JSON list of C-alpha atoms in Angstrom, two decimals:
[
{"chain": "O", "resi": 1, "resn": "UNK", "atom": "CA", "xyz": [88.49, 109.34, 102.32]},
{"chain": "O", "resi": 2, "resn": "UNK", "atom": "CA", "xyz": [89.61, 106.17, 100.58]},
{"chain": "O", "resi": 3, "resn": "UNK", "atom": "CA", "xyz": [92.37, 103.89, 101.30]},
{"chain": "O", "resi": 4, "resn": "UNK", "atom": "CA", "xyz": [92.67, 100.45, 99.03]},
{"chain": "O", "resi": 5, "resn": "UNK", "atom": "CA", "xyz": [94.95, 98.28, 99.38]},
{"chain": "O", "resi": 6, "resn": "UNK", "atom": "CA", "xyz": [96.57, 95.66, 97.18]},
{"chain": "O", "resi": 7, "resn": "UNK", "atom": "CA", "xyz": [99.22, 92.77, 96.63]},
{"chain": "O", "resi": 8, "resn": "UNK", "atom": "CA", "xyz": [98.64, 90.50, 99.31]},
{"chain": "O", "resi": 9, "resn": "UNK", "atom": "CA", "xyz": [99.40, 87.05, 98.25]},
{"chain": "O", "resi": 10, "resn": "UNK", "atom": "CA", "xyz": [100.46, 83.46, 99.28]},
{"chain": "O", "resi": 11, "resn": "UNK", "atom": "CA", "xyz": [104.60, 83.74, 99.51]},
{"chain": "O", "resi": 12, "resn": "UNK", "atom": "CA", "xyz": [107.20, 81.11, 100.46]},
{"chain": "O", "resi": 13, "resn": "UNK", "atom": "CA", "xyz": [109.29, 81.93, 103.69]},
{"chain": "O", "resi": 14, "resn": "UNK", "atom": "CA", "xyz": [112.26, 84.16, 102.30]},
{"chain": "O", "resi": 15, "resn": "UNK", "atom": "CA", "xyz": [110.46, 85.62, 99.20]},
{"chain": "O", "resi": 16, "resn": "UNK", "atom": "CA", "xyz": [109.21, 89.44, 98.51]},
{"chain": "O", "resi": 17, "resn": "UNK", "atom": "CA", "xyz": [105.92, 91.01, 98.27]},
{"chain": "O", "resi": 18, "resn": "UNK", "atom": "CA", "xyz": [105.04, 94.69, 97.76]},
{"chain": "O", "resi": 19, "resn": "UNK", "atom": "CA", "xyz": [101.86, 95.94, 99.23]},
{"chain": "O", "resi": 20, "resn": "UNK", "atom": "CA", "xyz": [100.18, 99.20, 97.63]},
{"chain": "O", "resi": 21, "resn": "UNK", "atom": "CA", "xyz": [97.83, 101.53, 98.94]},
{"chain": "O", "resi": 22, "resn": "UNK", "atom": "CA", "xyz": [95.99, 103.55, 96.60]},
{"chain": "O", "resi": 23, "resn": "UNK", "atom": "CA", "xyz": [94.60, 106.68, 98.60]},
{"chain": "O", "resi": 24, "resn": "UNK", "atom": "CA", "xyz": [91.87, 109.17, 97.58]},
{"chain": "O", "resi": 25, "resn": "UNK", "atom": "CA", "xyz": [89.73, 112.11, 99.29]},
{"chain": "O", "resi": 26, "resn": "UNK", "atom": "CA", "xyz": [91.77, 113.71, 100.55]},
{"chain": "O", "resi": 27, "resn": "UNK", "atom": "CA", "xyz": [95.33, 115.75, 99.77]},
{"chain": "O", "resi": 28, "resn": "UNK", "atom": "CA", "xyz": [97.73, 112.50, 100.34]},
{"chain": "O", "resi": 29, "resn": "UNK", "atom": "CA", "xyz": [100.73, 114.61, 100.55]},
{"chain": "O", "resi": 30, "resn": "UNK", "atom": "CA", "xyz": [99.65, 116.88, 103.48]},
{"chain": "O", "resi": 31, "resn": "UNK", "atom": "CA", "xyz": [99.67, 113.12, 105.98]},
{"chain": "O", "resi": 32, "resn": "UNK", "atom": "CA", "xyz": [101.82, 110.88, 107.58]},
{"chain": "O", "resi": 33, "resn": "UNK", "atom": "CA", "xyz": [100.39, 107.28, 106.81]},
{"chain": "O", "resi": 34, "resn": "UNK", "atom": "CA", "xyz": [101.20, 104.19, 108.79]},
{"chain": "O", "resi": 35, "resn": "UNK", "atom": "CA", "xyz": [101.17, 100.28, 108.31]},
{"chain": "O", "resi": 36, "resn": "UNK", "atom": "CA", "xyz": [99.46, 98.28, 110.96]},
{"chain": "O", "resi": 37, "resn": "UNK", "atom": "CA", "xyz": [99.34, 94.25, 110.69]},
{"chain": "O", "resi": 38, "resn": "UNK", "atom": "CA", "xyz": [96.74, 91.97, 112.06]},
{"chain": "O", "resi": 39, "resn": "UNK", "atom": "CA", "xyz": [97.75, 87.84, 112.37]},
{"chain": "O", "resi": 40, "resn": "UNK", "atom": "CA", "xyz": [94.73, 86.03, 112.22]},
{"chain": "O", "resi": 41, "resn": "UNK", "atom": "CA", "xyz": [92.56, 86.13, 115.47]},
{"chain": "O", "resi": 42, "resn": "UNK", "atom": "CA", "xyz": [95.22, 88.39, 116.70]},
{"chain": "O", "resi": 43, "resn": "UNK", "atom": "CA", "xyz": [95.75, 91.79, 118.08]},
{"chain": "O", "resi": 44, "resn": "UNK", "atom": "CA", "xyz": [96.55, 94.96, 115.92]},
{"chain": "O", "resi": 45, "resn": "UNK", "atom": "CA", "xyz": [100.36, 95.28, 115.84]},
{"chain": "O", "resi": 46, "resn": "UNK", "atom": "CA", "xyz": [101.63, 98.83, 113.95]},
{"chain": "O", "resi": 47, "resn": "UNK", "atom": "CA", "xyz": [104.24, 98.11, 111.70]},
{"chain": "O", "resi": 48, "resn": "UNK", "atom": "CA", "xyz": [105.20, 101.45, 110.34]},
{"chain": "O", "resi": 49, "resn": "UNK", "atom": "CA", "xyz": [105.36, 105.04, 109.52]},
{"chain": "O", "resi": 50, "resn": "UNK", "atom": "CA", "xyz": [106.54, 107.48, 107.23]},
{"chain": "O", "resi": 51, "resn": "UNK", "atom": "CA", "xyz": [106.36, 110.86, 107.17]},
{"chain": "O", "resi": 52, "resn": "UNK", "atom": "CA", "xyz": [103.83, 113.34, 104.94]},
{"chain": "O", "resi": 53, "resn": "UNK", "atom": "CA", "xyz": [106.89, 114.01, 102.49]},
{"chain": "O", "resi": 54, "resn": "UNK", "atom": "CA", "xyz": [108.61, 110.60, 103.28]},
{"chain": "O", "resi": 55, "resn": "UNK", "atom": "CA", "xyz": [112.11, 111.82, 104.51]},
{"chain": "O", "resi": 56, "resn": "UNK", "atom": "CA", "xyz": [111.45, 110.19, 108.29]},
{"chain": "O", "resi": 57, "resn": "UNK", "atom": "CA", "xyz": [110.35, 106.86, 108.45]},
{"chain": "O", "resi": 58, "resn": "UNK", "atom": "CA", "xyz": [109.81, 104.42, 111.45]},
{"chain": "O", "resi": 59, "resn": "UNK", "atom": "CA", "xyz": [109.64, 100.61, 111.75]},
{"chain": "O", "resi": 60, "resn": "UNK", "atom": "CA", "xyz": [109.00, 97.90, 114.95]},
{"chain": "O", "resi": 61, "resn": "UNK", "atom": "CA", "xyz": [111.67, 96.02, 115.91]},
{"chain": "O", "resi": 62, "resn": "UNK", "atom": "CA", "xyz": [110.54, 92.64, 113.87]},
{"chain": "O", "resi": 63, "resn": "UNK", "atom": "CA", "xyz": [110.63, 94.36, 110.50]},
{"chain": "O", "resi": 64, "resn": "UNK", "atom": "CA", "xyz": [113.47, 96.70, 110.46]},
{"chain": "O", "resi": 65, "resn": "UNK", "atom": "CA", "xyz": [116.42, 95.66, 107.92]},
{"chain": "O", "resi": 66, "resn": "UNK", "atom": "CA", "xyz": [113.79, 93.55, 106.44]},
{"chain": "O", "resi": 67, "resn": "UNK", "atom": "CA", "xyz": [110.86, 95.72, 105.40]},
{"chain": "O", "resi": 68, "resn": "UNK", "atom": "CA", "xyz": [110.73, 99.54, 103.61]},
{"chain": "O", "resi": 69, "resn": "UNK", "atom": "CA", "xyz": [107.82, 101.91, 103.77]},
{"chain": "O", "resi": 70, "resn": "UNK", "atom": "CA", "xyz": [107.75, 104.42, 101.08]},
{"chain": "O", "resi": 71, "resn": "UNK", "atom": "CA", "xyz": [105.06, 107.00, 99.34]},
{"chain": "O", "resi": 72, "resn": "UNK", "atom": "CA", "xyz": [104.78, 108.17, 96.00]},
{"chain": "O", "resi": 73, "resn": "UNK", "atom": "CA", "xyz": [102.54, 111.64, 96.55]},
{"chain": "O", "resi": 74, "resn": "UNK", "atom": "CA", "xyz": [102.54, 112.44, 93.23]},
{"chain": "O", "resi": 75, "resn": "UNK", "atom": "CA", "xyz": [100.07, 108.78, 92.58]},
{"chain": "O", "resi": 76, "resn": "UNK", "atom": "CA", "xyz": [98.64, 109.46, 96.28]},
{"chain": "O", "resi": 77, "resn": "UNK", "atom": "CA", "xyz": [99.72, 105.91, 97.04]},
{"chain": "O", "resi": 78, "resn": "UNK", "atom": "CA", "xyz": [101.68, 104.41, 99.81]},
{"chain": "O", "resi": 79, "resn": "UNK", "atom": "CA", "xyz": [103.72, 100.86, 99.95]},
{"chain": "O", "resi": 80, "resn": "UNK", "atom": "CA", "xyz": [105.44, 98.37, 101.85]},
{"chain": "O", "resi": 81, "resn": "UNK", "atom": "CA", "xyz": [108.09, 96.44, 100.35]},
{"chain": "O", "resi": 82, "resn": "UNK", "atom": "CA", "xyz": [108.56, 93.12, 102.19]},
{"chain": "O", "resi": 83, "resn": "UNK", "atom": "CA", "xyz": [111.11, 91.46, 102.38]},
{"chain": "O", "resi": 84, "resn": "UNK", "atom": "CA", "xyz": [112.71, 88.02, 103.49]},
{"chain": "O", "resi": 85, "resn": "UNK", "atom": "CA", "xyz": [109.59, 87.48, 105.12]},
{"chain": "O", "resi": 86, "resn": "UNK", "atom": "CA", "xyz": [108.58, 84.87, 107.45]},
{"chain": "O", "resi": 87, "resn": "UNK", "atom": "CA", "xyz": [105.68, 82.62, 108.98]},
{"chain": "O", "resi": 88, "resn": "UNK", "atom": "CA", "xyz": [105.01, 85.13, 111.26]},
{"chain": "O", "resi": 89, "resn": "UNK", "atom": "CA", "xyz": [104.61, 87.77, 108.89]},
{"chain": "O", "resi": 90, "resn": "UNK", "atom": "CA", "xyz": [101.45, 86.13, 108.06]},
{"chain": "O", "resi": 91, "resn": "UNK", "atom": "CA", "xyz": [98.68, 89.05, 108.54]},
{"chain": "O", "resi": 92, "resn": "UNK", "atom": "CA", "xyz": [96.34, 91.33, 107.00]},
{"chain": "O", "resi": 93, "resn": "UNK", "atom": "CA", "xyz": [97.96, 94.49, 106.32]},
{"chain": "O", "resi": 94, "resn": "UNK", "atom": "CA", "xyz": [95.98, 97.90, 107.10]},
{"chain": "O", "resi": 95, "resn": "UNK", "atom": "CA", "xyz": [97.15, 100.89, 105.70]},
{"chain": "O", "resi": 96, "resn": "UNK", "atom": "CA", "xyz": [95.87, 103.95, 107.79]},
{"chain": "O", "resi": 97, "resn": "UNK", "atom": "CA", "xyz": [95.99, 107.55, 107.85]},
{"chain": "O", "resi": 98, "resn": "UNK", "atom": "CA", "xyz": [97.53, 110.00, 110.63]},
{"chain": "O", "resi": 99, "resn": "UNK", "atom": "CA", "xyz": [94.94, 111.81, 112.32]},
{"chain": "O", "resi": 100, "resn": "UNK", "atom": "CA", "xyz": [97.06, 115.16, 112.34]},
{"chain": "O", "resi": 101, "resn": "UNK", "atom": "CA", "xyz": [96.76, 117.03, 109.78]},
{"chain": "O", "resi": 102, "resn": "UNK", "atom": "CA", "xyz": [100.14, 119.00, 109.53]},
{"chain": "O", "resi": 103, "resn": "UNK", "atom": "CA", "xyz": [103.84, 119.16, 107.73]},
{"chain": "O", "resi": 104, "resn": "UNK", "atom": "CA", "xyz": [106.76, 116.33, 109.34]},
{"chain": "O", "resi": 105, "resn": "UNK", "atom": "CA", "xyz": [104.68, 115.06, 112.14]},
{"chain": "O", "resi": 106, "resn": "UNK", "atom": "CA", "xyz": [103.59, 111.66, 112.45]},
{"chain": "O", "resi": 107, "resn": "UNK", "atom": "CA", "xyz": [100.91, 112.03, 115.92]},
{"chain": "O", "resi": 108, "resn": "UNK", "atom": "CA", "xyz": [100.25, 108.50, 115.99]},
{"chain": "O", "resi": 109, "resn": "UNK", "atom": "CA", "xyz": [96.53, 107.58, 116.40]},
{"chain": "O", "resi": 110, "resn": "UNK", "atom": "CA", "xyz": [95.21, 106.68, 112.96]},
{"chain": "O", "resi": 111, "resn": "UNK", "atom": "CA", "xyz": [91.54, 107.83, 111.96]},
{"chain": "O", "resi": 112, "resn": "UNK", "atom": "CA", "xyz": [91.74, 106.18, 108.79]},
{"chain": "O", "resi": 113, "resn": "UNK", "atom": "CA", "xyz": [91.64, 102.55, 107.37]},
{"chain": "O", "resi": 114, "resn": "UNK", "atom": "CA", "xyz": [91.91, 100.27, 104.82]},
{"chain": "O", "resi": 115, "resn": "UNK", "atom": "CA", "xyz": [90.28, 97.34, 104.33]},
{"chain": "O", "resi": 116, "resn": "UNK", "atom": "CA", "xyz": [93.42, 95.50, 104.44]},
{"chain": "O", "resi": 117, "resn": "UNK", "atom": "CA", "xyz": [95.30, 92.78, 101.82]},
{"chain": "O", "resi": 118, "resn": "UNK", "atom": "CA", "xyz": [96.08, 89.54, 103.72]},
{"chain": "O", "resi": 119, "resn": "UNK", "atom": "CA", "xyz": [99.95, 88.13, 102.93]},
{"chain": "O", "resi": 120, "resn": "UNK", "atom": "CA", "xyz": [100.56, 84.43, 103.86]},
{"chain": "O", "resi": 121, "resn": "UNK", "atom": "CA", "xyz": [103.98, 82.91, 104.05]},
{"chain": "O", "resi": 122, "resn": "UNK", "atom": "CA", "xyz": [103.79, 78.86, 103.64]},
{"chain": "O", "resi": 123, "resn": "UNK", "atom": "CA", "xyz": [106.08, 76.74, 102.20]},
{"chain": "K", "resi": 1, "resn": "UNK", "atom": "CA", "xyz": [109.43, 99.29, 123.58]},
{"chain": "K", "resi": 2, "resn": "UNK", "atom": "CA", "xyz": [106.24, 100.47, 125.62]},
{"chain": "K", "resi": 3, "resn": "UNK", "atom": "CA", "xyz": [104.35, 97.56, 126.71]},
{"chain": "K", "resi": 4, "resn": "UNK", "atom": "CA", "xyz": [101.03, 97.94, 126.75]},
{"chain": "K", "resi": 5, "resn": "UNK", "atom": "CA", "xyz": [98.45, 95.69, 129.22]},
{"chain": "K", "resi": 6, "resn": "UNK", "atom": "CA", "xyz": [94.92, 95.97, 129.07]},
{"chain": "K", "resi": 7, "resn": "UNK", "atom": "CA", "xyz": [91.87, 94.49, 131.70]},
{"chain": "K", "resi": 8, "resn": "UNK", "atom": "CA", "xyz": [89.78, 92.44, 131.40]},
{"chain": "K", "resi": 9, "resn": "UNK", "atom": "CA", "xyz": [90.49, 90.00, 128.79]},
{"chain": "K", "resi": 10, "resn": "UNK", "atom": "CA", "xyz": [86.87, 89.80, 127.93]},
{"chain": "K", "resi": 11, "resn": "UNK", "atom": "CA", "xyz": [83.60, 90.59, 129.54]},
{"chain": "K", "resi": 12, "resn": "UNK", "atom": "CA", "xyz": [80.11, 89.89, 128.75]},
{"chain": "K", "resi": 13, "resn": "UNK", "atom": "CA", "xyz": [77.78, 92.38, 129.08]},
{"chain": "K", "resi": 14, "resn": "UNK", "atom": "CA", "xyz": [74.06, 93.24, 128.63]},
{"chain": "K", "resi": 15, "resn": "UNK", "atom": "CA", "xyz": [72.49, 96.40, 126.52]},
{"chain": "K", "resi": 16, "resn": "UNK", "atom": "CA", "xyz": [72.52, 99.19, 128.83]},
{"chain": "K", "resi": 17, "resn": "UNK", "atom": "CA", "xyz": [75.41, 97.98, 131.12]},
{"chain": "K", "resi": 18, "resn": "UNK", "atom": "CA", "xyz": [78.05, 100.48, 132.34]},
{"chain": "K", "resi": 19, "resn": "UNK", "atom": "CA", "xyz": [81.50, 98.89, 131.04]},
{"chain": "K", "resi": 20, "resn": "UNK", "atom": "CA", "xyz": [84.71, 100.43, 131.63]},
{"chain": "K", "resi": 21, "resn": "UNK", "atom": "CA", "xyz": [88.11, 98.99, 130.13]},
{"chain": "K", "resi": 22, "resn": "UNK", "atom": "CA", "xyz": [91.80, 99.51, 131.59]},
{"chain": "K", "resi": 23, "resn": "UNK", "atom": "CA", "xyz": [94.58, 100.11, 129.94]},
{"chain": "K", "resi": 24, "resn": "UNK", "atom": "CA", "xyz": [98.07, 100.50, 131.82]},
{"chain": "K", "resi": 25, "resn": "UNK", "atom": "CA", "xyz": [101.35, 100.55, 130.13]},
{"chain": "K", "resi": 26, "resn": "UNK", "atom": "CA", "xyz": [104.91, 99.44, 131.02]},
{"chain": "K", "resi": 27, "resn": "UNK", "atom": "CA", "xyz": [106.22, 102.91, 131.32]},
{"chain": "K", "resi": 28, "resn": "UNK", "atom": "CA", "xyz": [104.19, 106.40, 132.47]},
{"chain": "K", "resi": 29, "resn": "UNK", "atom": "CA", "xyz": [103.38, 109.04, 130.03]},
{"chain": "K", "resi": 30, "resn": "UNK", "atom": "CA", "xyz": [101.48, 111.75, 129.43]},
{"chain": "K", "resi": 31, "resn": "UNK", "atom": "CA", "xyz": [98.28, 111.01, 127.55]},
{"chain": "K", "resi": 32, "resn": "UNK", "atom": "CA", "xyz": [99.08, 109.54, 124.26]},
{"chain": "K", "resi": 33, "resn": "UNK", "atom": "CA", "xyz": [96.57, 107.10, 124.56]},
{"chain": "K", "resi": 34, "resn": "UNK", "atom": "CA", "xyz": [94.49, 106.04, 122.11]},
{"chain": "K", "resi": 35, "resn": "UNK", "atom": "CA", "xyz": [91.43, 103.85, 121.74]},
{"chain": "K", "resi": 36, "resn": "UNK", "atom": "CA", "xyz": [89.73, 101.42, 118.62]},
{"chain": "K", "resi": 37, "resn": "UNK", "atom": "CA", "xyz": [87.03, 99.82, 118.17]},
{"chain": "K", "resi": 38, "resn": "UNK", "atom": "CA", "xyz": [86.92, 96.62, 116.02]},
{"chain": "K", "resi": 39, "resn": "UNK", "atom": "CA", "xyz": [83.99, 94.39, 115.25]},
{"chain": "K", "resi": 40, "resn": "UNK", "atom": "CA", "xyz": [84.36, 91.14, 113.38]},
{"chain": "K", "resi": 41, "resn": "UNK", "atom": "CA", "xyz": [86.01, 91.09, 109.91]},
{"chain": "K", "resi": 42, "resn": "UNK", "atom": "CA", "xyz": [86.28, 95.26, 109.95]},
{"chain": "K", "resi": 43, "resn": "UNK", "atom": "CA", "xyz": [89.06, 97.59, 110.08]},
{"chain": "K", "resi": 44, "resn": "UNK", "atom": "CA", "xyz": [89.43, 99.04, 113.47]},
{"chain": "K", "resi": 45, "resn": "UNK", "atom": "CA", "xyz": [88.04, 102.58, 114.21]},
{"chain": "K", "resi": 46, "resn": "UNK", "atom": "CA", "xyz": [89.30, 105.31, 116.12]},
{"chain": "K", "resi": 47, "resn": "UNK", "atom": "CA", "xyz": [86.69, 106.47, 118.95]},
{"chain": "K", "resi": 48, "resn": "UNK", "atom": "CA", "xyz": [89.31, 108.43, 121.25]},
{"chain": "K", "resi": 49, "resn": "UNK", "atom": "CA", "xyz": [92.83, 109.76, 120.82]},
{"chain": "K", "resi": 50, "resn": "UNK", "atom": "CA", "xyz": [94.90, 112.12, 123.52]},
{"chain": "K", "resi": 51, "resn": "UNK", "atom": "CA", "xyz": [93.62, 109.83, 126.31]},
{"chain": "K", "resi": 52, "resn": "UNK", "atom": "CA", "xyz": [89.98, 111.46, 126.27]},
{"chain": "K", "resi": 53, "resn": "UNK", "atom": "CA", "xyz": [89.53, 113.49, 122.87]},
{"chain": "K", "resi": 54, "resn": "UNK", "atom": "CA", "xyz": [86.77, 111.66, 121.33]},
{"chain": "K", "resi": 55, "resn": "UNK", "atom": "CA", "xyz": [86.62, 111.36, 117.25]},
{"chain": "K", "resi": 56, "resn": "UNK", "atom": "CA", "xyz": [84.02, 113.76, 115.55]},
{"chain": "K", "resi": 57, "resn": "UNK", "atom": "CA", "xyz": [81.20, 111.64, 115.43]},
{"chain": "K", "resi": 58, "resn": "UNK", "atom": "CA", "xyz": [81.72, 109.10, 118.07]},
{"chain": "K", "resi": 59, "resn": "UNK", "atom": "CA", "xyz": [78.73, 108.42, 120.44]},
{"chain": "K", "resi": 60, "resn": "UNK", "atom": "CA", "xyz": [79.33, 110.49, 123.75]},
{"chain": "K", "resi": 61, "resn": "UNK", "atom": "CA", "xyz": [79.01, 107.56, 125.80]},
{"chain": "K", "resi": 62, "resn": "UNK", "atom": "CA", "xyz": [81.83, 106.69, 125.08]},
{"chain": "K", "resi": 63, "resn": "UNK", "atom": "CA", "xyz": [84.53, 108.53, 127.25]},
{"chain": "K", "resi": 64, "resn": "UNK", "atom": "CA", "xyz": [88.41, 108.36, 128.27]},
{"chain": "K", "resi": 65, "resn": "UNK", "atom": "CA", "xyz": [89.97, 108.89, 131.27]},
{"chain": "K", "resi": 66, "resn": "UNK", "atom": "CA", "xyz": [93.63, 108.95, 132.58]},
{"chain": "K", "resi": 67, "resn": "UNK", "atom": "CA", "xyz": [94.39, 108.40, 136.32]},
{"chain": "K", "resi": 68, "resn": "UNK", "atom": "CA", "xyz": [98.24, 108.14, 136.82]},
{"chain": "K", "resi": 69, "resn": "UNK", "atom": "CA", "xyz": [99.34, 105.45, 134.12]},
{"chain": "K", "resi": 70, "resn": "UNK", "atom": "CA", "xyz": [95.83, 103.85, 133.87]},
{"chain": "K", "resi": 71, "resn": "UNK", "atom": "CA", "xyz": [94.19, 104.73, 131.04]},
{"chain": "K", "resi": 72, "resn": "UNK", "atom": "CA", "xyz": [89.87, 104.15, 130.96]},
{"chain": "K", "resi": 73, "resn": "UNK", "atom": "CA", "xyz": [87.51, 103.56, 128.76]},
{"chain": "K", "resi": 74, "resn": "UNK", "atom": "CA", "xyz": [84.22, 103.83, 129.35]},
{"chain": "K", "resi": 75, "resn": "UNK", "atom": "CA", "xyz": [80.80, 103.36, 127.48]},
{"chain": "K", "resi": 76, "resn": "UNK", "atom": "CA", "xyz": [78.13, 104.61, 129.74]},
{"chain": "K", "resi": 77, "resn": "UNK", "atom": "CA", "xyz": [75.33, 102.79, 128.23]},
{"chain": "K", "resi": 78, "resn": "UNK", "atom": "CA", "xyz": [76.14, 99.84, 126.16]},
{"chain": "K", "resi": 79, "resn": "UNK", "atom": "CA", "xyz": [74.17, 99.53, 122.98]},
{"chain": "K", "resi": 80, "resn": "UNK", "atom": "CA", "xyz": [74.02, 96.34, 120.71]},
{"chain": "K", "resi": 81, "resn": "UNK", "atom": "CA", "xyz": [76.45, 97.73, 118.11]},
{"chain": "K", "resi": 82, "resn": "UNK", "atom": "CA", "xyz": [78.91, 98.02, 120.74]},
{"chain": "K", "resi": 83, "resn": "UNK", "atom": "CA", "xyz": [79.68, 94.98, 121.27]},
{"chain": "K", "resi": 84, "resn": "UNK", "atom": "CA", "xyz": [83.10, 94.29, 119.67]},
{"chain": "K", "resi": 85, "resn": "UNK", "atom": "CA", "xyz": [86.94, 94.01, 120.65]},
{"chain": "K", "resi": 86, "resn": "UNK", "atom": "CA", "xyz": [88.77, 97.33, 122.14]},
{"chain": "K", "resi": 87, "resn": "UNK", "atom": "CA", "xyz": [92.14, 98.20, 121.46]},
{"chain": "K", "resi": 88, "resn": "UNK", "atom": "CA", "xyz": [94.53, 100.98, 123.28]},
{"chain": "K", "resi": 89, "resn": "UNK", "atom": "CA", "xyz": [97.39, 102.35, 121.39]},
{"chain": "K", "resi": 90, "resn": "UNK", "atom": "CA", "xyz": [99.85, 104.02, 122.75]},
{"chain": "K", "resi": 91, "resn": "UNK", "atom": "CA", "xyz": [101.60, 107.13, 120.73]},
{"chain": "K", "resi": 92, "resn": "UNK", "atom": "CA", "xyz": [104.66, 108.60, 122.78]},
{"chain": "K", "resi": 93, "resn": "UNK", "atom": "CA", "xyz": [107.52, 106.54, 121.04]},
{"chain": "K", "resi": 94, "resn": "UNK", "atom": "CA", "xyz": [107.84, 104.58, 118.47]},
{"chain": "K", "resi": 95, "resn": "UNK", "atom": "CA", "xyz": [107.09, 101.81, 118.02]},
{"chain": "K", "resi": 96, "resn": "UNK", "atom": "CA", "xyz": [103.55, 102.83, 118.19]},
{"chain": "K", "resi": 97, "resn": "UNK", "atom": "CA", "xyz": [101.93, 99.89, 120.09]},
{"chain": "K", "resi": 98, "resn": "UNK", "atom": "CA", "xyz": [98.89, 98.41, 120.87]},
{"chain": "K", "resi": 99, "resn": "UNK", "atom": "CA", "xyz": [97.18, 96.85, 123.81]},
{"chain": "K", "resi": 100, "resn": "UNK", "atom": "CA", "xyz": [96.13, 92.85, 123.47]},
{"chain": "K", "resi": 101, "resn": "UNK", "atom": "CA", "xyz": [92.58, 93.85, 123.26]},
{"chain": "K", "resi": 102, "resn": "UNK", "atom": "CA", "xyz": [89.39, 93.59, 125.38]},
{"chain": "K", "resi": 103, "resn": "UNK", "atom": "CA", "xyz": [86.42, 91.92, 123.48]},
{"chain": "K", "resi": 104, "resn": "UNK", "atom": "CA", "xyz": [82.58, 92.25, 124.86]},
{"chain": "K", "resi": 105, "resn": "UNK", "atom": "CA", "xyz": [80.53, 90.15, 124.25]},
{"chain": "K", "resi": 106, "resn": "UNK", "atom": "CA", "xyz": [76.71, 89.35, 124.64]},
{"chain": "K", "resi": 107, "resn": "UNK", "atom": "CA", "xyz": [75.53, 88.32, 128.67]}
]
């Protein structure tokens, strides 16, 4: 199993970013995947979810309206479209698998991980 | 949202030491409960999900443990590579959140 990010970058406050995860080693389409940020120094934070064939799709509080998860299965790769983001947005951003392996369920504990892309937002 | 709390803060601890790390949250639940492990400048790793299921893999000193809404975990016999910061998760409702950590260090 093999998750890579990309597209972290330096953004001003209010601009867009897409992150990518390219997955491999496994069949992509048959898991629920999940964002998780990390602020420098900080503590883990989850961000979001979608669901194995991306119909569901779950966000925390702070990114709803502002952020969209979404999965291509057919490239086995996973993003997060960010948008109007802000200082505190700054983070590295894990992209993880669902530890259950089974159709519309997203169980929550994530046995896989990224290495993670880092976004900051300066001005 | 589910707050979740976790004790101590830190701790320092020598090789061998028994450690045990609490996690409580702001509303009871079943055992949803999950626990990471996260050493400098790594992605964290599962070691237990379900409260006590531990990973395939995982070293069976480390255990979990639910007792009302406090949620344990314990190594049984630290070894060096075990020293690192510990993170609970809970998995009930979204949003899927995560304890502030618990990081042991060296004695």
């Amino acid at each position: 199993v093999q998750l890579v990010e990309s597209g972290g970058d330096v953004v001003q406050p209010g601009k867009s970013l897409r992150l990518s995860c390219a997955a491999s080693g496994f069949t992509f389409s048959n898991y629920a995947m999940h964002w998780v940020r990390q602020a420098p120094g900080k503590g883990l934070e989850w961000v979001a979810a979608i669901y194995d064939d991306g119909t569901h799709k779950f966000y925390t509080d702070s990114v709803k309206g502002r952020f969209t998860i979404s999965r291509d299965n057919s490239k086995n790769t996973l993003y997060l479209q960010m948008n109007s983001l802000r200082v505190e947005d700054r983070a590295i951003y894990y992209c993880a698998r669902d530890l259950t392996l089974a159709r519309g369920v997203i169980s929550g504990p994530v046995d896989y991980w990224g290495q993670g892309s880092l976004v900051t937002v300066s001005s | 949202d589910i707050r979740m709390t976790q004790s101590p803060t830190s701790l320092s601890a020598s090789v061998g030491d028994r450690v045990t790390i609490t996690c409580r949250a702001s509303q009871s639940f079943s055992n949803c409960l999950n626990w990471y492990q996260q050493k400098v400048g790594m992605a964290p790793k599962l070691l237990i999900y379900a409260a006590s299921t531990s990973l395939s893999g995982v070293p069976s000193r480390f255990s979990g443990t639910v007792s009302g809404t406090d949620f344990t975990l314990t190594i049984s016999s630290l070894e060096p590579e075990d020293f690192a910061t510990y993170f609970c998760q809970q998995s009930c409702t979204t949003p899927f959140t995560f304890g502030p950590g618990t990081t042991v260090d060296v004695k």
